[in-house]
Amino acid sequence: MIMEGRRTFGFLLTIVVTFAIAPLIAILGYTFLKDGQFDISQINRMLEAERVWRTLGNSILLGVLVIVGTTIIAFPMALIRTKTSLYRYDWLDIILTIPFMTPPYIGSMGWILFMQHNGFLQQLFPSSAWLTETFFSLFGMVMIMSLHLFPFLYLMLKNTLLRINGSFLDAALIFGRSPWRNWTKIVLPLVVSSYVLGSLLIFIKTLAEFGTPATFGSRIGFQVFTTEIHTYLSRWPVDISMATSLSLFLLSVCLVIWYIQNLIGRKHTYGVLSGKTPAMREVRDKWYIKLGSWMFVGAVLLLSIGIPYFSIVVTSLQKVRGNGLQAGNFSFESYQEVFTGGSAGLSAFLNSVMFSVITAVVTAIIGLCIALYIKKGETKKQQVLDFFSLMPTIVPGIVFVVGLIMFWNAPWLPATIYNTKTMVVVTYCVLFLPYSVQYTKSSLSQIDSSIFQSAAIFGRSKWDVYRQIIIPLLMQGILAGMMMTFIISMRELVAGLLILPPSVETGATFIYSQFEQGNVGEGMAVAVITVVMTVIFMFLLEWLQKRGGHENA
């Protein structure tokens, strides 16, 4: 086929290496080379800094506590959605993914506005002032991040529980096992591997997260690796060597965890075999179980969606923040300012749209070519290209951004895109290419290779097969990847803070800067617009995937 051969592999590998692997090599070179000689003085300097070890301790502690927090939310939710009458409400899964699709820094800002002194909670309940000090601590940071990340673990646990056929438990009951023993000896062992894999994924996501530590962590003085790297690059005096050393350290930690995750996935993942297709049985709950289930779901939705969304919407509508929740203190002035021609908010939002659209188109084209070459990953070349194309899902975003800065500032380059808008698009493409590759690969896996043989019988050329058959069949996967890339690009913060040219802002950096400067009205208006667009695209993505599933069926 067309997407085969050495030239194709060489071309695609060159693209991936240049934009995804070269930045990591640049970090290694800048860390270990000095005047062309191997040098470990920068690593020694990093390891001797007490602040680095304190930051490492903070990051690990935060990761462990967030795992605990997500478990408290995700495990009961998975049980409720599979073992109670609430299994019938599939729309809950869509709603429960909204917290993850909400930009983490916006969710954090919403909680800050709600819980701060004279915030919305104190305005609604004056006697709750004592909660403010309790919330603005490590506890509050863990809660915010857990409410953002729990959908990862929830979906993994839910899918595992759905694969466990009820006949296993029935068979155990026949042989005299009690329901409690069934759970401890049958269900939990089958769930453990998925839980461990999900927990390690949560840990990596926590280590790589920048938005919540930058907005909330800075207020409580809790530094982690991502904010520490940003500090060394953005504040005077700039210390590039320490930033690259920390980036390498963070990269190493994430790669080790990723390796452990893959090891567990290969050796301790169980399959459930049955002669029948698992089907949900009709469940009739007692009234107190149904009430408790709905109360738990309602509490999670209130904390993860209701409170932060309430805060940002109300703040965007307030005329004077000092007047609080009073009648007559609400208007659409902030939105009018945003949509006024030439305003900073409108310019930043349009920049985000432009960068995100270009990124979605470019990654869709590159992702299609890579997916068509990889196919099922049967050869070593296909597996190598597949691994390299997925590197951005393993490596924290801020590490890639630092690497791109180092790479495009290399003195041996004849020209550079650094400090240009092109740099923004390239950075987004590097970070979000895996979405296009994975969505396209998923669609491609459903196409049988006999299509090419049938087309050859009827005298169709390879180009005609791709243009008239393959690409139309892949179009839903391509569009799904473009939508996901657009959504994630619109919310990207750390890349914008570090690589945007002077006087250029995106929606994310505008929201962040307005919040930090105290001009939250217009910033929250842009945040509301971004969130609404994200939710709309998320529902479109869900509809597109369901439509694709029905057509394939």
Coordinates of C-alpha atoms in Angstrom, one line a residue:
M1 CA 0.0 0.0 0.0
I2 CA 1.0 3.7 -0.2
M3 CA 1.8 4.1 3.5
E4 CA 4.5 1.5 3.4
G5 CA 8.2 1.3 2.6
R6 CA 11.4 2.7 3.8
R7 CA 10.8 6.2 2.5
T8 CA 7.5 6.5 4.2
F9 CA 8.9 5.3 7.5
G10 CA 11.9 7.6 7.2
F11 CA 9.7 10.6 6.5
L12 CA 7.3 10.0 9.3
L13 CA 10.1 9.1 11.8
T14 CA 11.9 12.3 10.8
I15 CA 8.8 14.3 11.7
V16 CA 8.3 12.6 15.0
V17 CA 11.9 12.7 16.0
T18 CA 12.4 16.3 15.0
F19 CA 9.4 17.6 16.9
A20 CA 9.0 15.1 19.8
I21 CA 12.3 13.4 20.5
A22 CA 14.8 16.2 19.7
P23 CA 13.4 18.4 22.5
L24 CA 14.2 15.6 25.0
I25 CA 17.7 15.1 23.6
A26 CA 18.1 18.9 23.9
I27 CA 17.4 18.7 27.6
L28 CA 19.9 15.9 28.0
G29 CA 22.5 17.8 26.1
Y30 CA 22.0 21.0 28.0
T31 CA 22.1 19.1 31.3
F32 CA 25.2 16.9 30.7
L33 CA 27.3 18.9 28.2
K34 CA 29.3 22.0 29.0
D35 CA 31.6 23.4 26.3
G36 CA 31.3 20.2 24.4
Q37 CA 32.5 18.1 27.3
F38 CA 30.5 15.7 29.5
D39 CA 29.7 17.4 32.8
I40 CA 27.5 16.4 35.7
S41 CA 28.0 19.5 37.8
Q42 CA 24.5 20.7 37.1
I43 CA 23.1 17.4 38.3
N44 CA 25.2 17.6 41.4
R45 CA 24.1 21.2 42.0
M46 CA 20.5 20.1 41.7
L47 CA 20.9 17.1 44.1
E48 CA 22.7 19.3 46.6
A49 CA 19.8 21.8 46.7
E50 CA 17.6 21.2 49.7
R51 CA 14.7 22.9 47.9
V52 CA 14.7 20.2 45.2
W53 CA 14.3 17.4 47.8
R54 CA 11.5 19.3 49.5
T55 CA 9.8 19.7 46.1
L56 CA 10.2 16.0 45.4
G57 CA 8.7 15.2 48.8
N58 CA 5.8 17.6 48.1
S59 CA 5.2 16.1 44.7
I60 CA 5.2 12.5 45.9
L61 CA 3.0 13.3 48.9
L62 CA 0.6 15.1 46.7
G63 CA 0.5 12.2 44.2
V64 CA -0.2 9.6 47.0
L65 CA -2.9 11.8 48.6
V66 CA -4.6 12.4 45.2
I67 CA -4.7 8.6 44.7
V68 CA -6.5 8.3 48.0
G69 CA -8.9 11.1 47.2
T70 CA -9.8 9.7 43.7
T71 CA -10.3 6.3 45.2
I72 CA -12.7 7.6 47.8
I73 CA -14.7 9.2 44.9
A74 CA -14.2 6.7 42.0
F75 CA -14.7 3.3 43.7
P76 CA -18.1 4.0 45.2
M77 CA -19.2 5.7 42.0
A78 CA -18.1 2.6 40.0
L79 CA -20.1 0.3 42.3
I80 CA -23.2 2.6 42.1
R81 CA -23.0 2.7 38.3
T82 CA -22.7 -1.1 38.0
K83 CA -24.4 -2.7 41.0
T84 CA -27.4 -0.5 41.7
S85 CA -30.4 0.6 39.6
L86 CA -28.4 3.7 38.5
Y87 CA -26.7 1.5 35.9
R88 CA -29.5 2.5 33.6
Y89 CA -28.6 6.1 33.4
D90 CA -25.8 6.3 30.8
W91 CA -26.0 10.1 30.7
L92 CA -24.3 10.1 34.1
D93 CA -21.1 9.0 32.4
I94 CA -21.1 12.0 30.1
I95 CA -21.8 14.3 33.1
L96 CA -19.1 12.7 35.2
T97 CA -16.5 13.4 32.5
I98 CA -17.1 17.1 32.6
P99 CA -14.8 17.7 35.6
F100 CA -11.9 16.2 33.7
M101 CA -12.7 18.2 30.5
T102 CA -12.9 21.4 32.6
P103 CA -9.4 23.1 32.6
P104 CA -7.9 22.4 36.0
Y105 CA -6.9 26.0 36.6
I106 CA -10.4 27.2 36.0
G107 CA -11.8 24.6 38.5
S108 CA -9.2 25.7 41.0
M109 CA -10.1 29.4 40.5
G110 CA -13.7 28.6 41.0
W111 CA -13.0 26.9 44.3
I112 CA -10.7 29.8 45.4
L113 CA -13.5 32.4 44.6
F114 CA -16.0 30.2 46.6
M115 CA -13.9 29.5 49.7
Q116 CA -11.7 32.6 50.1
H117 CA -12.3 35.3 52.8
N118 CA -15.6 37.0 52.0
G119 CA -16.1 34.5 49.2
F120 CA -19.4 33.1 48.0
L121 CA -19.6 30.5 50.8
Q122 CA -19.2 33.2 53.5
Q123 CA -21.7 35.4 51.7
L124 CA -24.2 32.6 51.6
F125 CA -23.4 31.2 55.1
P126 CA -21.6 33.7 57.3
S127 CA -21.0 31.2 60.1
S128 CA -18.8 29.1 57.8
A129 CA -15.8 31.4 58.0
W130 CA -13.8 28.8 59.9
L131 CA -13.8 26.6 56.9
T132 CA -11.6 29.0 54.9
E133 CA -8.5 28.3 56.8
T134 CA -9.1 24.6 56.7
F135 CA -9.6 24.6 53.0
F136 CA -6.6 26.7 52.0
S137 CA -4.2 23.9 52.9
L138 CA -2.9 20.7 51.4
F139 CA -6.3 19.2 52.1
G140 CA -8.0 21.7 49.7
M141 CA -5.4 21.2 47.0
V142 CA -5.8 17.4 47.2
M143 CA -9.6 17.8 47.1
I144 CA -9.5 20.0 44.0
M145 CA -7.2 17.7 42.1
S146 CA -9.1 14.6 43.1
L147 CA -12.4 16.1 41.9
H148 CA -10.6 16.8 38.6
L149 CA -8.9 13.4 38.1
F150 CA -11.4 10.9 39.5
P151 CA -13.1 10.2 36.1
F152 CA -9.9 8.3 35.0
L153 CA -10.1 5.8 37.8
Y154 CA -13.8 5.7 37.8
L155 CA -14.1 4.6 34.1
M156 CA -11.3 2.0 34.5
L157 CA -13.0 0.5 37.6
K158 CA -16.5 0.6 36.0
N159 CA -15.3 -1.2 32.9
T160 CA -13.6 -3.9 34.9
L161 CA -16.7 -4.5 37.0
L162 CA -18.9 -4.7 33.9
R163 CA -16.7 -7.4 32.5
I164 CA -17.3 -9.6 35.6
N165 CA -20.3 -11.7 34.7
G166 CA -22.9 -12.4 37.4
S167 CA -22.6 -16.1 36.7
F168 CA -19.2 -16.1 38.6
L169 CA -20.9 -15.0 41.8
D170 CA -23.8 -17.3 41.2
A171 CA -21.4 -20.3 40.9
A172 CA -19.7 -19.3 44.1
L173 CA -23.0 -19.0 45.9
I174 CA -23.9 -22.5 44.7
F175 CA -20.8 -23.9 46.3
G176 CA -21.6 -22.2 49.6
R177 CA -19.7 -19.0 49.4
S178 CA -21.2 -16.0 51.2
P179 CA -21.7 -12.7 49.3
W180 CA -18.9 -11.1 51.3
R181 CA -16.5 -13.9 50.5
N182 CA -17.5 -13.6 46.9
W183 CA -16.4 -10.0 46.9
T184 CA -13.1 -10.6 48.7
K185 CA -12.1 -13.7 46.7
I186 CA -13.5 -13.1 43.3
V187 CA -14.4 -9.5 42.5
L188 CA -11.6 -7.6 44.3
P189 CA -8.8 -9.7 42.9
L190 CA -10.1 -9.0 39.4
V191 CA -10.4 -5.3 40.2
V192 CA -7.0 -4.9 41.8
S193 CA -4.9 -4.8 38.6
S194 CA -7.2 -2.1 37.0
Y195 CA -7.1 -0.1 40.2
V196 CA -3.3 -0.2 40.4
L197 CA -3.0 0.8 36.7
G198 CA -5.4 3.6 37.2
S199 CA -3.7 4.8 40.4
L200 CA -0.3 4.9 38.7
L201 CA -1.9 6.9 35.9
I202 CA -3.4 9.3 38.4
F203 CA 0.0 9.6 40.0
I204 CA 1.7 10.5 36.7
K205 CA -1.1 13.0 35.9
T206 CA -0.6 14.6 39.4
L207 CA 3.1 15.0 38.9
A208 CA 2.6 16.5 35.5
E209 CA -0.2 18.9 36.5
F210 CA 0.6 22.6 36.4
G211 CA -2.8 24.5 36.5
T212 CA -3.9 23.7 40.1
P213 CA -0.4 23.9 41.7
A214 CA 0.1 27.3 39.9
T215 CA -3.2 28.8 41.0
F216 CA -3.9 27.1 44.4
G217 CA -0.6 25.7 45.4
S218 CA 1.1 29.1 45.1
R219 CA -1.4 30.5 47.6
I220 CA -0.6 28.0 50.3
G221 CA 3.1 27.9 49.5
F222 CA 3.1 24.3 48.3
Q223 CA 5.7 24.0 45.5
V224 CA 5.8 20.9 43.2
F225 CA 8.1 20.1 40.2
T226 CA 6.0 21.7 37.5
T227 CA 5.7 25.1 39.3
E228 CA 9.4 24.9 40.4
I229 CA 10.5 24.5 36.7
H230 CA 8.2 27.4 35.7
T231 CA 9.7 29.6 38.5
Y232 CA 13.3 29.0 37.3
L233 CA 12.3 29.9 33.7
S234 CA 10.0 32.9 34.4
R235 CA 11.4 34.8 37.3
W236 CA 14.6 36.8 37.5
P237 CA 17.3 35.6 37.7
V238 CA 16.5 33.0 35.1
D239 CA 18.2 29.7 35.8
I240 CA 17.9 27.6 32.7
S241 CA 20.4 24.9 33.9
M242 CA 18.3 24.2 37.0
A243 CA 15.1 24.2 35.0
T244 CA 16.5 21.6 32.5
S245 CA 17.9 19.5 35.4
L246 CA 14.5 19.5 37.2
S247 CA 12.8 18.6 33.9
L248 CA 15.1 15.6 33.4
F249 CA 14.5 14.5 37.0
L250 CA 10.7 14.8 36.5
L251 CA 11.0 12.9 33.2
S252 CA 12.9 10.1 34.8
V253 CA 10.4 9.7 37.6
C254 CA 7.5 9.6 35.1
L255 CA 9.3 7.1 32.9
V256 CA 10.0 4.8 35.8
I257 CA 6.3 4.9 36.9
W258 CA 5.2 4.3 33.3
Y259 CA 7.5 1.3 33.1
I260 CA 6.0 -0.1 36.3
Q261 CA 2.5 0.5 35.0
N262 CA 3.3 -1.4 31.7
L263 CA 4.9 -4.3 33.7
I264 CA 1.8 -4.6 35.9
G265 CA -0.4 -4.4 32.8
R266 CA 1.5 -7.2 31.1
K267 CA 1.8 -9.6 34.0
H268 CA -1.2 -8.9 36.2
T269 CA -4.1 -8.1 33.9
Y270 CA -6.9 -10.7 34.0
G271 CA -9.4 -11.7 31.3
V272 CA -12.8 -12.9 32.1
L273 CA -14.0 -15.7 29.8
S274 CA -17.6 -16.9 29.6
G275 CA -19.8 -18.6 27.1
K276 CA -22.3 -15.8 27.3
T277 CA -22.1 -12.2 26.6
P278 CA -22.2 -10.3 29.9
A279 CA -25.5 -8.6 30.4
M280 CA -26.8 -6.3 33.1
R281 CA -29.4 -7.8 35.3
E282 CA -32.4 -6.0 36.4
V283 CA -31.6 -4.4 39.8
R284 CA -34.2 -3.5 42.3
D285 CA -32.7 -1.5 45.1
K286 CA -34.1 -1.0 48.6
W287 CA -35.2 2.6 49.1
Y288 CA -32.2 3.6 51.3
I289 CA -29.7 2.2 48.8
K290 CA -31.2 4.2 46.0
L291 CA -31.4 7.3 48.1
G292 CA -27.8 6.9 49.3
S293 CA -26.6 6.3 45.7
W294 CA -28.3 9.5 44.4
M295 CA -27.0 11.5 47.4
F296 CA -23.5 10.4 46.7
V297 CA -23.7 11.1 43.0
G298 CA -25.3 14.5 43.7
A299 CA -22.6 15.4 46.2
V300 CA -19.9 14.5 43.7
L301 CA -21.5 16.5 40.9
L302 CA -22.0 19.5 43.3
L303 CA -18.4 19.5 44.4
S304 CA -16.8 18.8 41.0
I305 CA -19.1 20.8 38.7
G306 CA -21.7 22.8 40.7
I307 CA -19.5 24.9 43.0
P308 CA -16.6 25.8 40.6
Y309 CA -19.1 26.6 37.7
F310 CA -21.3 28.6 40.0
S311 CA -18.3 30.7 41.1
I312 CA -17.0 31.5 37.7
V313 CA -20.4 32.2 36.2
V314 CA -21.4 34.5 39.1
T315 CA -18.1 36.3 39.1
S316 CA -18.3 36.9 35.4
L317 CA -21.7 38.6 35.9
Q318 CA -20.9 40.8 38.9
K319 CA -20.6 44.5 38.4
V320 CA -18.7 45.2 41.7
R321 CA -17.2 42.2 43.5
G322 CA -17.2 44.0 46.8
N323 CA -21.0 44.2 46.7
G324 CA -21.3 40.5 46.7
L325 CA -24.5 38.5 45.9
Q326 CA -26.9 41.5 45.9
A327 CA -29.8 42.2 43.6
G328 CA -28.8 44.7 40.9
N329 CA -25.1 43.7 41.1
F330 CA -25.3 41.6 38.0
S331 CA -24.9 42.4 34.4
F332 CA -23.3 41.3 31.1
E333 CA -20.7 44.1 31.2
S334 CA -17.7 41.7 31.3
Y335 CA -19.0 39.7 28.3
Q336 CA -19.6 43.0 26.4
E337 CA -16.0 44.0 27.2
V338 CA -14.8 40.6 25.9
F339 CA -16.7 40.9 22.6
T340 CA -15.7 44.5 22.1
G341 CA -13.6 44.8 19.0
G342 CA -9.9 45.1 19.8
S343 CA -10.3 44.1 23.5
A344 CA -7.5 42.0 25.1
G345 CA -10.0 39.3 26.1
L346 CA -11.4 38.9 22.5
S347 CA -7.9 38.9 21.0
A348 CA -6.7 36.3 23.4
F349 CA -9.8 34.1 22.8
L350 CA -9.5 34.4 19.0
N351 CA -5.8 33.5 19.3
S352 CA -6.7 30.3 21.2
V353 CA -9.3 29.4 18.5
M354 CA -6.8 30.1 15.7
F355 CA -4.0 28.1 17.3
S356 CA -6.4 25.2 18.2
V357 CA -7.9 25.0 14.8
I358 CA -4.5 24.9 13.0
T359 CA -3.2 22.4 15.6
A360 CA -6.3 20.2 15.0
V361 CA -5.8 20.2 11.2
V362 CA -2.1 19.6 11.3
T363 CA -2.2 16.8 13.8
A364 CA -5.1 15.2 11.9
I365 CA -3.0 15.0 8.8
I366 CA 0.1 13.8 10.5
G367 CA -1.9 11.4 12.7
L368 CA -3.6 9.9 9.7
C369 CA -0.3 9.2 8.0
I370 CA 1.2 7.7 11.1
A371 CA -1.9 5.6 11.8
L372 CA -2.0 4.3 8.3
Y373 CA 1.6 3.2 8.5
I374 CA 1.4 1.7 12.0
K375 CA -1.9 -0.2 11.4
K376 CA -1.8 -3.0 13.9
G377 CA 1.9 -2.5 14.9
E378 CA 3.0 -5.9 13.6
T379 CA 6.6 -4.9 12.6
K380 CA 9.4 -3.4 14.6
K381 CA 9.3 -0.2 12.5
Q382 CA 5.6 0.2 13.2
Q383 CA 6.1 -0.4 16.9
V384 CA 9.0 2.1 17.1
L385 CA 6.9 4.8 15.3
D386 CA 3.9 4.1 17.5
F387 CA 6.0 4.4 20.6
F388 CA 7.6 7.7 19.6
S389 CA 4.3 9.2 18.5
L390 CA 2.8 8.4 22.0
M391 CA 5.8 9.9 23.9
P392 CA 3.8 13.1 24.8
T393 CA 1.3 11.0 26.8
I394 CA 4.2 9.7 28.9
V395 CA 6.3 12.9 29.3
P396 CA 4.9 15.8 31.3
G397 CA 3.9 18.7 29.2
I398 CA 6.2 21.2 30.9
V399 CA 9.2 19.0 30.2
F400 CA 8.4 19.0 26.4
V401 CA 8.0 22.8 26.5
V402 CA 11.4 23.2 28.2
G403 CA 12.9 20.9 25.6
L404 CA 11.3 22.8 22.7
I405 CA 12.7 26.0 24.1
M406 CA 16.2 24.5 24.3
F407 CA 16.0 22.9 20.9
W408 CA 14.8 26.0 19.0
N409 CA 17.3 28.2 20.7
A410 CA 20.3 25.9 19.7
P411 CA 23.1 28.1 18.2
W412 CA 23.7 25.6 15.4
L413 CA 20.2 26.1 13.9
P414 CA 20.3 28.3 10.7
A415 CA 16.9 29.7 11.6
T416 CA 14.5 29.5 14.6
I417 CA 10.8 29.7 15.1
Y418 CA 11.2 30.7 18.8
N419 CA 9.3 33.8 19.8
T420 CA 6.9 33.4 16.9
K421 CA 3.3 32.2 16.6
T422 CA 4.6 29.2 14.6
M423 CA 6.3 28.0 17.8
V424 CA 2.9 27.9 19.6
V425 CA 1.4 25.7 16.9
V426 CA 4.4 23.4 16.8
T427 CA 4.3 23.1 20.6
Y428 CA 0.6 22.3 20.6
C429 CA 1.1 19.7 17.8
V430 CA 3.9 18.0 19.7
L431 CA 1.8 17.8 22.9
F432 CA -1.5 16.7 21.3
L433 CA -0.5 14.5 18.3
P434 CA -1.3 11.3 20.3
Y435 CA -5.0 12.1 20.3
S436 CA -5.2 12.2 16.5
V437 CA -3.1 9.0 16.2
Q438 CA -5.1 7.1 18.7
Y439 CA -8.6 8.1 17.5
T440 CA -7.5 7.3 13.9
K441 CA -5.9 4.0 14.8
S442 CA -9.1 3.0 16.7
S443 CA -11.2 3.6 13.5
L444 CA -8.6 1.9 11.3
S445 CA -8.7 -1.2 13.5
Q446 CA -12.3 -1.8 12.5
I447 CA -11.5 -1.8 8.7
D448 CA -10.8 -5.3 7.3
S449 CA -7.8 -5.6 5.0
S450 CA -10.0 -7.4 2.4
I451 CA -11.2 -4.0 1.3
F452 CA -7.9 -3.5 -0.5
Q453 CA -8.2 -6.9 -2.1
S454 CA -11.7 -6.3 -3.3
A455 CA -10.7 -2.9 -4.7
A456 CA -7.8 -4.4 -6.6
I457 CA -10.2 -7.0 -8.2
F458 CA -12.3 -4.1 -9.6
G459 CA -9.2 -2.3 -10.9
R460 CA -9.1 0.5 -8.4
S461 CA -5.7 2.2 -7.8
K462 CA -4.3 2.5 -4.3
W463 CA -4.9 6.3 -4.3
D464 CA -8.5 5.7 -5.3
V465 CA -8.9 3.2 -2.4
Y466 CA -7.6 5.7 0.1
R467 CA -9.5 8.7 -1.3
Q468 CA -12.9 7.0 -1.9
I469 CA -12.9 4.2 0.7
I470 CA -10.4 4.3 3.5
I471 CA -10.4 8.0 4.4
P472 CA -14.3 8.3 4.3
L473 CA -14.5 5.2 6.6
L474 CA -11.9 6.8 8.9
M475 CA -13.5 10.3 8.9
Q476 CA -15.4 9.8 12.2
G477 CA -12.2 8.9 14.0
I478 CA -10.3 11.8 12.3
L479 CA -13.0 14.2 13.3
A480 CA -13.1 12.8 16.9
G481 CA -9.3 13.3 17.2
M482 CA -9.6 16.9 15.8
M483 CA -12.3 17.7 18.3
M484 CA -10.3 16.3 21.3
T485 CA -7.2 18.1 20.1
F486 CA -9.2 21.4 19.8
I487 CA -10.6 21.0 23.3
I488 CA -7.3 20.3 24.9
S489 CA -5.5 23.1 22.9
M490 CA -8.1 25.6 24.0
R491 CA -7.3 24.9 27.7
E492 CA -3.4 24.6 27.5
L493 CA -1.8 27.0 30.0
V494 CA 1.9 26.1 30.7
A495 CA 2.9 26.1 27.0
G496 CA 1.4 29.5 26.6
L497 CA 3.0 31.0 29.7
L498 CA 6.5 29.9 28.5
I499 CA 6.6 30.2 24.7
L500 CA 4.1 32.8 23.6
P501 CA 5.7 35.8 21.8
P502 CA 5.6 39.2 23.5
S503 CA 2.2 40.9 23.4
V504 CA 0.5 37.7 22.4
E505 CA -2.0 36.0 24.7
T506 CA -4.3 33.0 24.5
G507 CA -7.5 32.5 26.4
A508 CA -5.7 30.4 29.0
T509 CA -2.9 32.9 29.7
F510 CA -5.4 35.8 29.7
I511 CA -7.6 34.0 32.3
Y512 CA -4.6 33.2 34.4
S513 CA -3.1 36.8 34.3
Q514 CA -6.4 38.5 35.0
F515 CA -7.0 36.2 38.0
E516 CA -3.5 36.8 39.4
Q517 CA -3.9 40.6 38.9
G518 CA -7.3 40.6 40.6
N519 CA -9.3 41.7 37.4
V520 CA -11.4 38.6 37.5
G521 CA -14.6 39.8 35.9
E522 CA -13.4 39.7 32.3
G523 CA -11.1 36.8 32.9
M524 CA -14.0 34.7 34.3
A525 CA -16.1 35.7 31.3
V526 CA -13.5 34.2 29.0
A527 CA -13.4 31.2 31.3
V528 CA -17.1 30.7 31.0
I529 CA -17.0 31.0 27.2
T530 CA -14.1 28.5 27.1
V531 CA -15.9 26.0 29.4
V532 CA -19.2 26.3 27.4
M533 CA -17.3 25.6 24.1
T534 CA -15.5 22.7 25.7
V535 CA -18.7 21.1 27.0
I536 CA -20.4 21.5 23.6
F537 CA -17.5 19.9 21.8
M538 CA -17.5 17.1 24.4
F539 CA -21.1 16.3 23.8
L540 CA -20.5 16.4 20.0
L541 CA -17.6 14.0 20.5
E542 CA -19.7 11.6 22.5
W543 CA -22.4 11.8 19.8
L544 CA -19.9 11.1 17.1
Q545 CA -18.5 8.1 18.9
K546 CA -21.9 6.6 19.6
R547 CA -22.9 7.2 15.9
G548 CA -19.7 5.5 14.8
G549 CA -20.4 2.5 17.1
H550 CA -24.0 2.1 15.8
E551 CA -22.8 2.2 12.2
N552 CA -20.1 -0.3 12.8
A553 CA -22.5 -2.6 14.5

